Each structure stands twice: as structure tokens, then as C-alpha cells.
C-alpha positions as a printed Julia matrix, in Angstrom:
82×3 Matrix{Float64}:
  -2.33   -9.03   10.49
  -3.86   -7.11   13.43
  -2.54   -3.87   12.26
  -3.77   -4.22    8.25
  -7.32   -5.06    9.59
  -6.9    -1.44   11.22
  -5.99    0.17    8.16
  -8.75   -1.16    6.55
 -11.43   -0.48    9.5
 -10.1     3.21    9.78
 -10.06    3.87    6.25
 -13.79    2.36    5.77
 -14.05    4.95    9.37
 -12.4     8.04    7.63
 -14.77    7.28    4.44
 -17.39    7.67    6.43
 -16.98   10.7     8.23
 -16.14   12.4     5.05
 -19.29   11.05    3.58
 -21.57   11.96    6.62
 -20.03   15.34    8.21
 -19.34   16.4     4.92
 -15.92   17.31    5.12
 -13.52   17.52    1.9
 -12.76   13.52    2.49
 -12.79   11.53   -0.5
 -15.65    8.81    0.03
 -13.91    6.56   -2.03
 -11.8     5.49    1.09
 -15.09    3.15    1.71
 -14.17    1.04   -1.43
 -10.63    1.0    -0.82
 -11.09    0.06    3.23
 -13.11   -2.92    2.06
 -10.41   -4.2    -0.32
  -8.03   -3.92    1.84
 -10.22   -5.75    4.44
 -11.5    -8.62    2.24
  -7.22   -9.09    1.35
  -6.06   -9.14    4.64
  -8.43  -11.43    5.8
  -7.06  -13.94    4.36
  -3.22  -13.88    5.87
   0.2   -13.63    4.31
   0.24  -16.62    2.44
   4.44  -16.78    3.16
   7.76  -17.69    0.74
   7.38  -19.93   -2.04
  10.31  -21.54   -0.7
  11.71  -21.11    2.52
  14.67  -23.06    2.55
  16.34  -21.61   -0.46
  19.47  -19.57    0.33
  19.56  -16.49   -2.66
  22.12  -15.89   -5.19
  24.46  -13.4    -6.09
  22.97  -13.09   -9.64
  19.34  -12.79   -7.37
  20.78  -10.15   -5.1
  22.2    -7.51   -8.11
  18.69   -7.67   -8.93
  17.54   -6.99   -6.12
  19.73   -4.32   -5.77
  18.83   -2.99   -9.73
  15.4    -2.55   -8.43
  15.72   -0.75   -5.61
  17.94    1.84   -7.46
  15.57    1.71  -10.14
  12.52    2.5    -7.23
  14.82    5.38   -6.16
  15.11    7.43   -9.27
  11.63    7.27   -9.72
  10.91    9.93   -7.31
  11.16   13.32   -8.05
  12.52   16.44   -5.72
   9.78   18.46   -6.45
   6.0    17.82   -6.46
   3.94   17.98   -9.49
   2.27   21.28   -9.19
  -0.6    23.48  -11.48
   0.13   26.33  -13.07
  -1.99   28.6   -12.85
């Protein structure tokens, strides 16, 4: 919880730094910092069912999800052609 609140407060600081010192930093970080702070102040809810073990089907679905996640990355970043 300390890490999440520190991250949220850092985002707020980065947003104000960009606003006050005229750095090219997006001031929207202030909004995301406040949203992150509100979400992190509630604490982690924990698992819904900590007793039941994962079945083989659950593990297969998790592996498929990880494979899809990896395949979504592009090897070359997108760029704007002048």
C-alpha cells in the first residue's frame, strides 16, 4: 500500500512540476495521481476464494491469456511518417 500511494503522489508531483515550471510534461498526471491515490487508499481486497486450488482448466486458460498478451506486443514501435 505504501508503494501505490507513493506512486500516486509522485504522479501528482510530476503533474504540478510540469504545470509550474513549464516543462513539456502532460498536466493530466495530476488527475491520474488523484485517481490512483483514491483507489490505493481502499486497500487490496484479496482473493475471493483462497481455499480452492486452481484446476487444470484454469491453468490452461491462464497460459492462453499470457500467450495472447505476449502476441499483442509489436516488435517495432509505431512511428509517424513525415
